[in-house]
Structures are given as C-alpha cells and as structure tokens.
Coordinates of C-alpha atoms in Angstrom, one line a residue:
X1 CA -63.8 16.9 -32.3
X2 CA -66.0 17.5 -35.3
X3 CA -67.8 20.4 -33.6
X4 CA -64.5 21.9 -32.5
X5 CA -65.3 25.5 -33.5
X6 CA -69.1 25.5 -33.8
X7 CA -70.1 26.6 -30.3
X8 CA -67.3 25.4 -28.1
X9 CA -63.5 25.6 -28.5
X10 CA -61.1 23.0 -27.3
X11 CA -57.8 24.5 -26.1
X12 CA -54.8 22.3 -25.4
X13 CA -52.9 22.6 -22.2
X14 CA -50.5 25.1 -20.7
X15 CA -46.9 24.1 -20.7
X16 CA -46.6 21.0 -22.7
X17 CA -49.9 19.4 -21.6
X18 CA -53.0 19.0 -23.7
X19 CA -55.7 21.0 -22.0
X20 CA -59.4 20.7 -22.8
X21 CA -61.2 23.9 -21.8
X22 CA -64.8 24.5 -22.8
X23 CA -65.7 28.1 -23.6
X24 CA -68.6 29.8 -25.3
X25 CA -67.2 31.2 -28.6
X26 CA -69.5 34.2 -28.5
X27 CA -68.3 35.2 -25.1
X28 CA -64.7 34.8 -26.1
X29 CA -65.3 37.2 -29.0
X30 CA -67.0 39.8 -26.8
X31 CA -64.7 39.7 -23.7
X32 CA -61.2 39.0 -25.1
X33 CA -58.8 41.8 -25.9
X34 CA -57.8 42.0 -29.6
X35 CA -54.2 40.8 -29.0
X36 CA -55.4 37.8 -27.1
X37 CA -58.1 37.1 -29.7
X38 CA -55.4 37.0 -32.2
X39 CA -53.6 34.4 -30.2
X40 CA -56.8 32.3 -30.0
X41 CA -57.0 32.4 -33.8
X42 CA -53.4 31.3 -33.9
X43 CA -54.2 28.5 -31.5
X44 CA -57.1 27.3 -33.7
X45 CA -54.7 27.0 -36.6
X46 CA -52.2 25.0 -34.5
X47 CA -55.0 22.7 -33.2
X48 CA -56.0 22.0 -36.8
X49 CA -52.4 20.7 -37.3
X50 CA -52.8 18.1 -34.6
X51 CA -54.1 14.6 -34.8
X52 CA -53.2 11.2 -36.4
X53 CA -50.5 11.2 -39.0
X54 CA -51.8 9.1 -41.9
X55 CA -49.8 6.0 -42.6
X56 CA -47.3 6.5 -39.7
X57 CA -47.2 3.9 -36.9
X58 CA -45.1 3.1 -33.8
X59 CA -44.5 -0.7 -33.6
X60 CA -43.6 -1.9 -30.1
X61 CA -42.1 -5.3 -29.4
X62 CA -42.8 -7.4 -26.4
X63 CA -40.2 -7.2 -23.6
X64 CA -38.5 -10.4 -22.7
X65 CA -36.0 -9.1 -20.2
X66 CA -36.2 -6.1 -17.9
X67 CA -33.6 -3.4 -17.9
X68 CA -31.1 -3.6 -15.0
X69 CA -30.2 -0.4 -13.2
X70 CA -26.9 -1.9 -12.1
X71 CA -25.7 -3.3 -15.5
X72 CA -25.1 -0.8 -18.2
X73 CA -23.4 -3.5 -20.3
X74 CA -26.5 -5.7 -20.0
X75 CA -28.7 -2.8 -21.1
X76 CA -26.5 -2.1 -24.1
X77 CA -26.6 -5.7 -25.1
X78 CA -30.4 -5.7 -24.8
X79 CA -30.5 -2.6 -27.1
X80 CA -28.3 -4.3 -29.7
X81 CA -30.4 -7.4 -29.6
X82 CA -33.5 -5.2 -29.9
X83 CA -32.2 -3.4 -33.0
X84 CA -31.3 -6.7 -34.6
X85 CA -34.9 -7.9 -34.0
X86 CA -36.2 -4.6 -35.4
X87 CA -34.2 -5.0 -38.6
X88 CA -35.3 -8.6 -39.0
X89 CA -38.9 -7.6 -38.7
X90 CA -38.5 -4.7 -41.2
X91 CA -37.2 -7.3 -43.7
X92 CA -39.9 -9.8 -42.9
X93 CA -42.6 -7.4 -43.6
X94 CA -40.9 -5.7 -46.6
X95 CA -40.7 -2.2 -45.0
X96 CA -38.5 -0.1 -47.2
X97 CA -35.6 1.8 -45.7
X98 CA -37.0 5.1 -46.9
X99 CA -40.1 4.4 -44.9
X100 CA -38.3 3.8 -41.6
X101 CA -38.5 6.9 -39.4
X102 CA -36.9 5.7 -36.2
X103 CA -35.4 2.6 -34.6
X104 CA -35.4 2.0 -30.8
X105 CA -33.5 -0.3 -28.7
X106 CA -32.8 1.5 -25.4
X107 CA -36.1 2.9 -24.1
X108 CA -38.2 0.3 -25.9
X109 CA -37.9 -2.4 -28.5
X110 CA -39.5 -1.0 -31.7
X111 CA -39.6 1.3 -34.6
X112 CA -41.6 4.0 -36.3
X113 CA -42.4 3.7 -40.0
X114 CA -44.8 4.5 -42.8
X115 CA -46.8 1.3 -43.2
X116 CA -49.6 0.1 -45.4
X117 CA -52.9 -1.1 -43.8
X118 CA -51.9 -4.7 -44.8
X119 CA -48.5 -4.4 -43.0
X120 CA -50.2 -3.0 -39.9
X121 CA -52.6 -5.9 -39.8
X122 CA -49.8 -8.4 -40.2
X123 CA -47.7 -6.8 -37.5
X124 CA -50.6 -6.8 -35.1
X125 CA -50.9 -10.5 -35.6
X126 CA -47.2 -11.1 -35.0
X127 CA -46.6 -12.9 -31.6
X128 CA -43.5 -10.8 -31.0
X129 CA -45.3 -7.5 -31.3
X130 CA -47.0 -6.0 -28.2
X131 CA -49.0 -3.4 -30.1
X132 CA -49.1 -1.0 -33.0
X133 CA -49.9 2.7 -32.2
X134 CA -50.6 5.4 -34.8
X135 CA -48.2 8.3 -34.7
X136 CA -49.9 11.6 -34.1
X137 CA -49.2 15.3 -33.6
X138 CA -50.1 16.8 -30.3
X139 CA -50.0 20.5 -29.4
X140 CA -48.6 21.0 -26.0
X141 CA -48.6 24.8 -25.9
X142 CA -51.7 26.0 -27.8
X143 CA -53.2 27.6 -24.6
X144 CA -49.9 29.1 -23.6
X145 CA -49.9 32.6 -25.1
X146 CA -47.0 34.9 -24.5
X147 CA -47.4 38.1 -26.5
X148 CA -44.4 38.8 -28.7
X149 CA -43.7 42.0 -26.9
X150 CA -44.7 40.9 -23.4
X151 CA -44.1 43.5 -20.8
X152 CA -43.5 40.7 -18.4
X153 CA -40.5 39.3 -20.4
X154 CA -37.2 41.1 -19.7
X155 CA -33.7 40.8 -20.7
X156 CA -31.1 39.7 -18.2
X157 CA -31.9 41.3 -14.8
X158 CA -29.2 43.5 -13.2
X159 CA -29.5 41.8 -9.8
X160 CA -30.3 38.2 -8.8
X161 CA -33.7 37.3 -7.5
X162 CA -34.6 34.1 -5.5
X163 CA -38.1 33.1 -6.7
X164 CA -40.5 32.2 -4.0
X165 CA -40.7 28.6 -5.2
X166 CA -37.0 28.1 -4.8
X167 CA -37.2 29.5 -1.3
X168 CA -40.2 27.3 -0.4
X169 CA -38.4 24.1 -1.3
X170 CA -35.2 25.2 0.4
X171 CA -33.1 25.3 -2.7
X172 CA -30.5 27.4 -0.8
X173 CA -29.5 24.3 1.1
X174 CA -28.1 22.5 -2.0
X175 CA -25.6 23.1 -4.8
X176 CA -26.1 21.6 -8.2
X177 CA -22.5 21.8 -9.4
X178 CA -21.4 18.5 -10.9
X179 CA -25.0 17.2 -11.4
X180 CA -26.8 16.9 -14.8
X181 CA -30.5 17.3 -15.7
X182 CA -31.9 16.3 -19.1
X183 CA -34.9 18.5 -20.2
X184 CA -37.2 17.0 -22.7
X185 CA -39.1 20.0 -23.9
X186 CA -38.9 22.8 -26.5
X187 CA -35.1 23.0 -26.2
X188 CA -33.1 25.4 -24.1
X189 CA -31.5 28.8 -24.8
X190 CA -28.0 27.4 -25.4
X191 CA -26.4 30.8 -24.8
X192 CA -28.3 32.0 -21.8
X193 CA -25.8 33.6 -19.4
X194 CA -27.5 32.1 -16.3
X195 CA -27.3 28.5 -17.4
X196 CA -24.6 25.8 -17.8
X197 CA -25.8 24.0 -21.0
X198 CA -24.2 20.9 -22.2
X199 CA -24.4 21.7 -25.8
X200 CA -22.4 18.7 -27.0
X201 CA -24.9 16.2 -25.6
X202 CA -28.0 18.3 -26.5
X203 CA -30.1 17.0 -29.4
X204 CA -33.1 18.0 -31.5
X205 CA -35.8 15.6 -32.7
X206 CA -37.8 18.3 -34.2
X207 CA -36.4 21.4 -36.0
X208 CA -32.7 21.5 -36.7
X209 CA -31.2 22.8 -33.5
X210 CA -31.8 22.2 -29.7
X211 CA -31.9 26.0 -29.2
X212 CA -35.2 27.1 -27.7
X213 CA -37.3 29.1 -30.0
X214 CA -40.4 28.9 -27.8
X215 CA -39.1 29.7 -24.2
X216 CA -40.9 27.0 -22.3
X217 CA -37.9 24.7 -22.0
X218 CA -35.6 27.5 -20.9
X219 CA -38.1 28.4 -18.2
X220 CA -38.0 24.8 -17.0
X221 CA -34.2 24.6 -17.1
X222 CA -33.9 27.8 -15.1
X223 CA -36.1 26.5 -12.3
X224 CA -33.9 23.5 -12.1
X225 CA -30.4 25.0 -12.4
X226 CA -30.1 28.7 -12.9
X227 CA -26.7 29.8 -11.6
X228 CA -26.1 31.6 -8.3
X229 CA -24.2 34.4 -10.0
X230 CA -25.7 37.7 -8.9
X231 CA -27.9 38.1 -12.1
X232 CA -31.4 37.0 -13.1
X233 CA -32.6 34.2 -10.8
X234 CA -31.2 31.3 -8.9
X235 CA -32.4 27.7 -9.5
X236 CA -33.2 24.9 -7.0
X237 CA -30.0 23.0 -7.9
X238 CA -28.0 26.2 -8.8
X239 CA -25.2 25.6 -11.2
X240 CA -26.2 22.2 -12.4
X241 CA -25.6 21.3 -16.0
X242 CA -28.7 21.0 -18.2
X243 CA -29.0 19.2 -21.5
X244 CA -31.5 20.3 -24.1
X245 CA -33.6 17.5 -25.7
X246 CA -36.0 19.2 -28.1
X247 CA -39.1 17.1 -28.7
X248 CA -41.5 20.0 -29.2
X249 CA -41.0 22.8 -31.8
X250 CA -41.3 26.5 -31.5
X251 CA -45.1 26.3 -31.6
X252 CA -45.2 23.5 -29.0
X253 CA -46.1 20.9 -31.6
X254 CA -44.6 17.5 -31.2
X255 CA -45.3 13.9 -32.2
X256 CA -45.3 10.7 -30.3
X257 CA -42.2 9.8 -32.4
X258 CA -40.4 13.0 -31.4
X259 CA -41.0 12.3 -27.7
X260 CA -39.9 8.7 -28.1
X261 CA -36.8 9.8 -29.9
X262 CA -36.0 12.0 -27.0
X263 CA -36.6 9.4 -24.3
X264 CA -34.6 6.8 -26.3
X265 CA -31.7 9.2 -26.7
X266 CA -31.6 10.0 -23.0
X267 CA -31.9 6.3 -22.0
X268 CA -28.8 5.7 -24.1
X269 CA -26.8 8.6 -22.9
X270 CA -27.8 9.6 -19.4
X271 CA -26.2 8.3 -16.2
X272 CA -28.0 6.8 -13.3
X273 CA -27.2 9.9 -11.2
X274 CA -28.9 12.2 -13.7
X275 CA -32.5 13.4 -13.6
X276 CA -34.9 13.7 -16.6
X277 CA -37.6 16.4 -16.5
X278 CA -40.7 16.0 -18.7
X279 CA -43.0 19.0 -18.4
X280 CA -45.0 17.7 -21.3
X281 CA -47.6 15.0 -21.9
X282 CA -50.3 13.6 -24.1
X283 CA -54.0 13.6 -23.2
X284 CA -55.8 10.3 -23.5
X285 CA -52.4 8.7 -23.1
X286 CA -49.8 7.0 -25.3
X287 CA -48.9 3.4 -24.5
X288 CA -45.5 3.7 -26.3
X289 CA -44.5 6.7 -24.3
X290 CA -45.6 5.0 -21.0
X291 CA -43.5 1.9 -21.9
X292 CA -40.5 4.0 -22.9
X293 CA -40.5 5.9 -19.7
X294 CA -41.0 2.7 -17.6
X295 CA -38.1 0.9 -19.3
X296 CA -35.8 3.9 -18.9
X297 CA -36.8 4.1 -15.2
X298 CA -36.1 0.4 -14.8
X299 CA -32.6 1.1 -16.0
X300 CA -32.2 3.4 -13.0
X301 CA -33.0 6.8 -14.4
X302 CA -35.1 9.2 -12.4
X303 CA -38.0 11.0 -14.3
X304 CA -39.9 14.0 -13.0
X305 CA -43.2 14.6 -14.9
X306 CA -45.7 17.4 -14.8
X307 CA -49.2 16.3 -13.8
X308 CA -51.0 18.6 -16.3
X309 CA -53.2 21.7 -16.2
X310 CA -56.7 20.5 -17.0
X311 CA -58.2 20.3 -13.5
X312 CA -58.5 16.6 -14.3
X313 CA -57.2 13.2 -13.1
X314 CA -53.6 12.9 -14.2
X315 CA -54.3 9.2 -14.9
X316 CA -55.5 10.3 -18.3
X317 CA -52.1 11.7 -19.4
X318 CA -48.9 10.1 -20.5
X319 CA -46.3 9.9 -19.0
X320 CA -47.9 11.4 -15.8
X321 CA -49.9 8.2 -15.3
X322 CA -46.8 6.0 -15.2
X323 CA -46.6 4.3 -11.8
X324 CA -43.0 3.6 -11.0
X325 CA -40.7 4.3 -8.1
X326 CA -38.3 6.3 -10.4
X327 CA -41.1 8.3 -12.0
X328 CA -42.3 11.3 -9.9
X329 CA -45.6 13.0 -11.1
X330 CA -46.0 16.5 -9.7
X331 CA -49.0 18.7 -9.1
X332 CA -48.9 22.5 -8.5
X333 CA -49.6 24.6 -5.4
X334 CA -49.6 28.4 -4.9
X335 CA -48.1 30.5 -2.2
X336 CA -49.6 29.4 1.1
X337 CA -49.4 25.7 0.1
X338 CA -52.9 25.7 -1.4
X339 CA -53.5 23.3 -4.2
X340 CA -53.7 25.3 -7.5
X341 CA -57.0 23.9 -8.5
X342 CA -57.6 27.0 -10.6
X343 CA -54.6 29.2 -11.5
X344 CA -54.8 32.8 -10.6
X345 CA -55.6 34.6 -13.9
X346 CA -54.2 37.9 -12.5
X347 CA -50.7 36.3 -12.5
X348 CA -48.8 37.7 -15.5
X349 CA -48.8 35.2 -18.4
X350 CA -50.4 32.5 -16.2
X351 CA -53.7 32.3 -18.1
X352 CA -53.4 34.8 -20.9
X353 CA -56.5 33.5 -22.7
X354 CA -58.6 34.5 -19.7
X355 CA -60.1 31.1 -19.2
X356 CA -60.5 30.8 -15.4
X357 CA -61.1 27.0 -15.4
X358 CA -57.4 26.0 -15.9
X359 CA -55.6 24.5 -13.0
X360 CA -53.4 21.6 -11.8
X361 CA -54.3 18.0 -12.5
X362 CA -54.7 15.7 -9.5
X363 CA -54.9 12.0 -8.6
X364 CA -54.2 10.1 -5.5
X365 CA -52.9 7.1 -7.4
X366 CA -50.8 9.1 -9.9
X367 CA -49.5 12.3 -8.3
X368 CA -46.5 11.8 -6.0
X369 CA -45.7 15.3 -4.8
X370 CA -46.8 18.9 -5.2
X371 CA -44.5 21.8 -5.8
X372 CA -44.7 25.6 -6.5
X373 CA -46.5 26.3 -9.8
X374 CA -48.0 29.7 -9.7
X375 CA -46.3 33.1 -10.2
X376 CA -43.0 31.4 -11.0
X377 CA -40.2 33.6 -12.1
X378 CA -37.5 31.9 -14.2
X379 CA -35.4 32.3 -17.3
X380 CA -36.7 32.8 -20.9
X381 CA -35.4 32.5 -24.4
X382 CA -33.1 35.2 -25.8
X383 CA -31.3 35.6 -22.5
X384 CA -34.5 36.8 -20.8
X385 CA -36.7 36.1 -17.8
X386 CA -40.4 35.6 -17.4
X387 CA -43.1 34.9 -14.7
X388 CA -45.8 32.3 -15.4
X389 CA -47.5 29.3 -14.0
X390 CA -48.4 25.6 -14.4
X391 CA -47.4 22.1 -13.4
X392 CA -44.7 22.5 -16.0
X393 CA -43.1 24.9 -13.5
X394 CA -43.8 22.6 -10.5
X395 CA -42.1 19.6 -11.9
X396 CA -38.6 21.2 -12.2
X397 CA -38.6 22.2 -8.5
X398 CA -38.7 18.4 -7.7
X399 CA -36.2 17.7 -10.4
X400 CA -33.7 20.1 -8.8
X401 CA -34.2 18.6 -5.4
X402 CA -33.8 15.0 -6.6
X403 CA -30.7 15.9 -8.7
X404 CA -28.8 16.5 -5.4
X405 CA -31.0 14.9 -2.7
X406 CA -32.0 11.7 -4.5
X407 CA -32.4 9.8 -1.3
X408 CA -31.9 12.6 1.3
X409 CA -34.8 15.0 0.6
X410 CA -37.3 15.8 3.2
X411 CA -41.1 16.3 3.3
X412 CA -42.5 19.6 4.7
X413 CA -46.2 19.3 5.1
X414 CA -49.0 18.8 2.5
X415 CA -51.1 21.0 0.3
X416 CA -54.5 22.1 1.3
X417 CA -57.7 21.7 -0.7
X418 CA -56.5 18.8 -2.9
X419 CA -59.5 17.9 -5.0
X420 CA -58.8 14.2 -4.9
X421 CA -59.1 14.1 -1.1
X422 CA -55.5 12.9 -0.5
X423 CA -53.2 15.9 0.2
X424 CA -50.0 15.7 -1.8
X425 CA -46.7 15.8 0.0
X426 CA -44.4 18.8 -0.4
X427 CA -40.9 17.8 -1.0
X428 CA -38.0 20.1 0.2
X429 CA -34.3 20.0 0.0
X430 CA -32.0 19.3 2.9
X431 CA -28.3 19.8 3.5
X432 CA -26.5 16.8 2.0
X433 CA -25.1 14.5 4.7
X434 CA -21.4 14.1 4.9
X435 CA -19.8 11.2 3.1
X436 CA -18.0 9.4 5.9
X437 CA -14.8 7.3 5.8
X438 CA -13.1 5.6 8.7
X439 CA -9.7 4.2 9.5
X440 CA -7.4 3.4 12.5
X441 CA -4.9 6.1 13.3
X442 CA -2.3 5.5 16.0
X443 CA -4.5 2.8 17.4
X444 CA -7.4 5.2 17.6
X445 CA -10.6 5.6 15.6
X446 CA -10.3 8.2 12.8
X447 CA -13.2 9.7 10.9
X448 CA -13.0 11.9 7.8
X449 CA -15.7 13.4 5.6
X450 CA -16.2 15.7 2.7
X451 CA -17.3 19.4 3.1
X452 CA -21.0 19.7 2.8
X453 CA -22.3 22.6 0.8
X454 CA -23.5 25.4 3.2
X455 CA -22.4 23.6 6.3
X456 CA -20.7 25.6 9.1
X457 CA -20.2 22.7 11.6
X458 CA -20.5 18.9 12.0
X459 CA -21.9 16.9 14.9
X460 CA -20.3 13.5 15.7
X461 CA -22.4 10.8 17.3
X462 CA -21.3 7.5 18.8
X463 CA -22.9 4.4 20.4
X464 CA -21.4 1.3 22.1
X465 CA -22.8 -2.0 20.9
X466 CA -26.6 -1.7 20.7
X467 CA -26.8 1.2 23.1
X468 CA -28.2 4.7 22.6
X469 CA -26.5 7.3 20.3
X470 CA -24.7 10.2 22.1
X471 CA -23.4 13.4 20.8
X472 CA -19.7 13.3 21.6
X473 CA -18.3 16.3 19.6
X474 CA -19.1 19.3 17.4
X475 CA -16.4 20.5 15.0
X476 CA -15.8 22.8 12.0
X477 CA -13.1 20.4 10.8
X478 CA -13.5 17.5 8.3
X479 CA -11.6 15.1 10.6
X480 CA -12.3 13.6 14.0
X481 CA -9.9 11.4 16.0
X482 CA -11.3 9.6 19.1
X483 CA -9.4 9.3 22.4
X484 CA -9.8 5.5 22.5
X485 CA -6.4 3.8 22.1
X486 CA -6.3 0.0 21.6
X487 CA -3.7 -2.1 19.8
X488 CA -6.4 -4.4 18.6
X489 CA -8.7 -1.7 17.2
X490 CA -10.1 -2.5 13.7
X491 CA -12.1 -0.5 11.3
X492 CA -14.8 -2.8 9.8
X493 CA -17.4 -2.4 7.1
X494 CA -20.2 -4.1 9.0
X495 CA -20.8 -4.8 12.7
X496 CA -20.0 -8.2 14.2
X497 CA -22.9 -10.4 15.2
X498 CA -24.7 -8.8 18.2
X499 CA -22.4 -5.8 17.9
X500 CA -20.2 -7.2 20.7
X501 CA -17.3 -4.8 21.5
X502 CA -18.3 -2.5 18.7
X503 CA -18.3 1.3 18.5
X504 CA -20.5 2.9 15.9
X505 CA -20.1 6.5 14.6
X506 CA -22.1 8.8 12.4
X507 CA -21.9 12.5 11.5
X508 CA -24.4 15.2 10.4
X509 CA -23.9 18.6 8.9
X510 CA -25.3 21.9 10.2
X511 CA -25.5 25.4 8.7
X512 CA -25.5 28.8 10.3
X513 CA -29.4 28.9 10.3
X514 CA -29.6 25.7 12.3
X515 CA -30.6 23.5 9.4
X516 CA -29.3 19.9 9.8
X517 CA -28.7 17.2 7.3
X518 CA -29.6 13.6 7.7
X519 CA -27.0 11.4 9.3
X520 CA -24.2 10.0 7.3
X521 CA -23.8 6.2 6.8
X522 CA -22.7 4.5 10.0
X523 CA -19.1 3.4 10.4
X524 CA -17.9 0.7 12.8
X525 CA -14.9 -0.1 14.9
X526 CA -14.3 -3.3 16.8
X527 CA -12.1 -3.5 19.9
X528 CA -10.7 -6.0 22.3
X529 CA -9.5 -5.5 25.9
X530 CA -12.0 -2.8 26.4
X531 CA -14.9 -3.3 28.8
X532 CA -17.3 -0.5 27.8
X533 CA -17.8 3.2 27.0
X534 CA -15.3 4.3 29.7
X535 CA -12.5 3.1 27.4
X536 CA -12.6 6.4 25.5
X537 CA -14.4 8.2 22.7

C-alpha cells in the first residue's frame, strides 16, 4: 500500500466491494476523459481515508450457546446475558464509558471501544475473549463513479419498465406484498414514489439519517421491491416493504463497526420470514463480520450477499465467504446467461473509470447462485432511476425471490464460462403453492386453499394408500369437495401406518401462461367401510 500512487493505483470495488485494480498511472492520465479523471482524483482522496482506526478495537467474546431459529425468547436471553458479560468486562479492564462505541448482544457477544495497547494485550489473554480485531474504514464505492449530472440518471419515468433481470428470474410470478427486506447499504431514498419504505424501523449507523445520499442502496432496494404501479420499474418482489439500514455513508465509506451495528440491529429487529441484503463487503475479510452474520443466520434470518467485483475468489471477502445454509452468496451474469467475468464497459455507468478488468467474483466453495448483474435498470436517489452493473445488483434479485419463495424457488440452468470451473446455478421464482386446509363436510372430504398470486386455476391430485397420484379435477375455485361419502371419514394430520384406507390430496396453482407452482403440502383422510378408489373421489 506504500506505493499506492507511484506507478500503480489501487481502486476499491464497485457497489460496496473493495476492488483492487492495477492500472498504469500514465495511461490513465492520457486516456481518461477530464470528468472521469476528476472522479479518479476524488477516489484517491477517499482511499487515503481508509485503513485502520488508531486505538479502536472490536472485542469478540467466545460463543457458549448457539442461537436458536425457533426460540426468540432464548435469543433475547442470550443477548441480555451477553450484554451483562460485556459490562463486566468493561469494568474489569477499566474501559471508560466515553470510550465505549458499541455494545453487541444479538449478532455477536462483544463491544467496540477505544483501548490502550495494554488493554488490548490483556483482553487477548482473557480466556473468555475469542479475538480482538482493529476497527478500520473501508471504501466500498471508490470505483463507482456516477457523474453528478449523469445523462443516464433520470427522474421518475412516465411509464413502467420491467428490467431484463426481473424478467429473467420470473419476478412476474410472485408478489412481495406483506414481505419485508432489510437493506444494509448506503440507505434508501425514503420518499421514493416507487418504494414502500418502513421509515420507522430504518436506522443510520453512519451520518444522521437513513436517507440515501449516494444512490447505491436505493438501486438495490428497487431491484428487490419496486412497486408494480405503472411508473419507473418493477422489482422482483414488487410491493415488498424495504427497511433502510445505513452502514455506508454518501461516499461509500464505512467501518467494521458501522457494519456490525447494522447487523446487530437487524438481528434484534427482523423476523425469521424477512430477508437481509448485503451488497457490500470487506476485502481480506473481517472475522467479526463473519461471526455476526453467522450468528444472525443461526437465529433463522436469511442473508443474501454480493460476491464482489474483483474477478477474484470470493473466499477473500466478508461476508461473502461465510458458509451457512442461510447465507447466499451471489455472482453476476449478463444477458445470455454468460458469467460476467469482465463487465461490459459500454454499459452506462457500469465501469465509468474505463478499467476493463473489473468483473464478478467467483468461487465454487463460496458462491451459491448467480443472478443478472449487467445493464441493470433500477431506482436511484432523489426519486430517480439509473442503469448500472455489478454483483451488488445480482444479489437483490436473489433476495427478492427468497423473500417470497424461501423454499419454493426453482433452478433454471447454469451460467456459462464460470472461471472456477463449476457453473453457478440460476435461481428463478415460481408461483407460490396454495396453502391447503382440509376438513370433513357432510361426510365428504373438503379442501380449501388461499388464492395464489397470478394463478388462474388449480389442479387437484389424489392417491389411495401408497398408489400413484392422479389428477382428479381442475377448478378456478378455492374449494373442492370430493364425492366420497362415509360416516367414518376423518381428516388427519398424518397418515396411518402403511397408509391403510387413506386418501391423500394435494393441489398446485397454474397461471394463464402455463406456469405451475410446486405442490401444496399433502393432506390426509382416513376411511372405513370403503374397499378402494371406486368409493369415490
């Protein structure tokens, strides 16, 4: 880093990822337009502000009990116990209150404080302390240059556009109404006419307001949840509620502490049905961020994380490298399902610094899915829209799908030319399956289900005992009553042993284009005095 500007420049990553790009300084001066060269100079000034913060440290305690996704009360008790341990430790090592910057009990057990070298050494030797990590500033957006008067940025569009990425992941099949996504980023435009923002739960851990002064967080939120309302764009989970968690400031600067503050806040306030999007990360990793995300994921929260844009292995970035079933790391592909190993510099605002060697990170052991990440149109600050690219744009496509299809999504092929040799899966949305209920009505089986978004009909399937499933009816109704009549008919929650004298039912939804949902849960009826399928349907 000492030779940062002698012959080569280090530029940190597009869209909340630290990117390292080597470029000959002389060539940059000769080939770069004046307005872009001005942005490079601004980036150099921002980079100079990054690095370790003298005297500030994150102290992380050892974990003695894992968070439980089913027990909110248990997790709250763990948090309370953790905070008590934090306070006792602060007293033990004589850390003054004015030097305590943050206390954590939900996402991790620990604190951030200004500490002397002697205090750091003593804490590192404490058997209850897992590790001590120095706080530092990272610049997530130094390479992301949007000219102040960009021709590609527009105010609210007169008519609605469906971006190609939303179409590719079949966002039209799902509705985000009633779902909530938490966006840990640069904030969100709280007044954007194409978003439902939960302002009351939004929070800022840098600057004074969660309102987006950069634009990146608003772009991410729009991909997830822009309304289907005839203006601007439509998101994957259109109409979902988004919560702004500002951990990066207007210049894209953040600290390990500001990210931990955001994760800890979400871990305390989000519901298990929510999804958290993190289109940001730290190159060379942060153990405290990794642990915070892991603990929050253990409590049942789903995280979607951008892989990064350095054409490098995502295993070198936090939290992209976190390996957990509730943490989904996402690479980017372009139209045609080709891995975006190098982003197309002709795309507006995609690579405004004209460095062609910027593309999606990869990693067969870290990346879970790939999603659209080039030429992505979405919302922007000041009630605007903008087209750009990056894995920051890929991740929210997956977040939108998981918000509605947490367990019912589909896979639709893989990307081509994945540099790690293992082609990433492409996740797409599906019609939500009906939620099925069953009861006995006039001694006959009765099925009822909710209306599935976009469905025009429902198909009812039945099987007797352990036989084959058969389609027995198609209806536009939300109710089905079978013709079987038996005074001893019972609706049961689980089949009897060996399924003897048992009828099983399930339902799927279908739309006008022929798309079908997965099957609903199976419901069971037991009968007596009936010898087989001829008894009725």
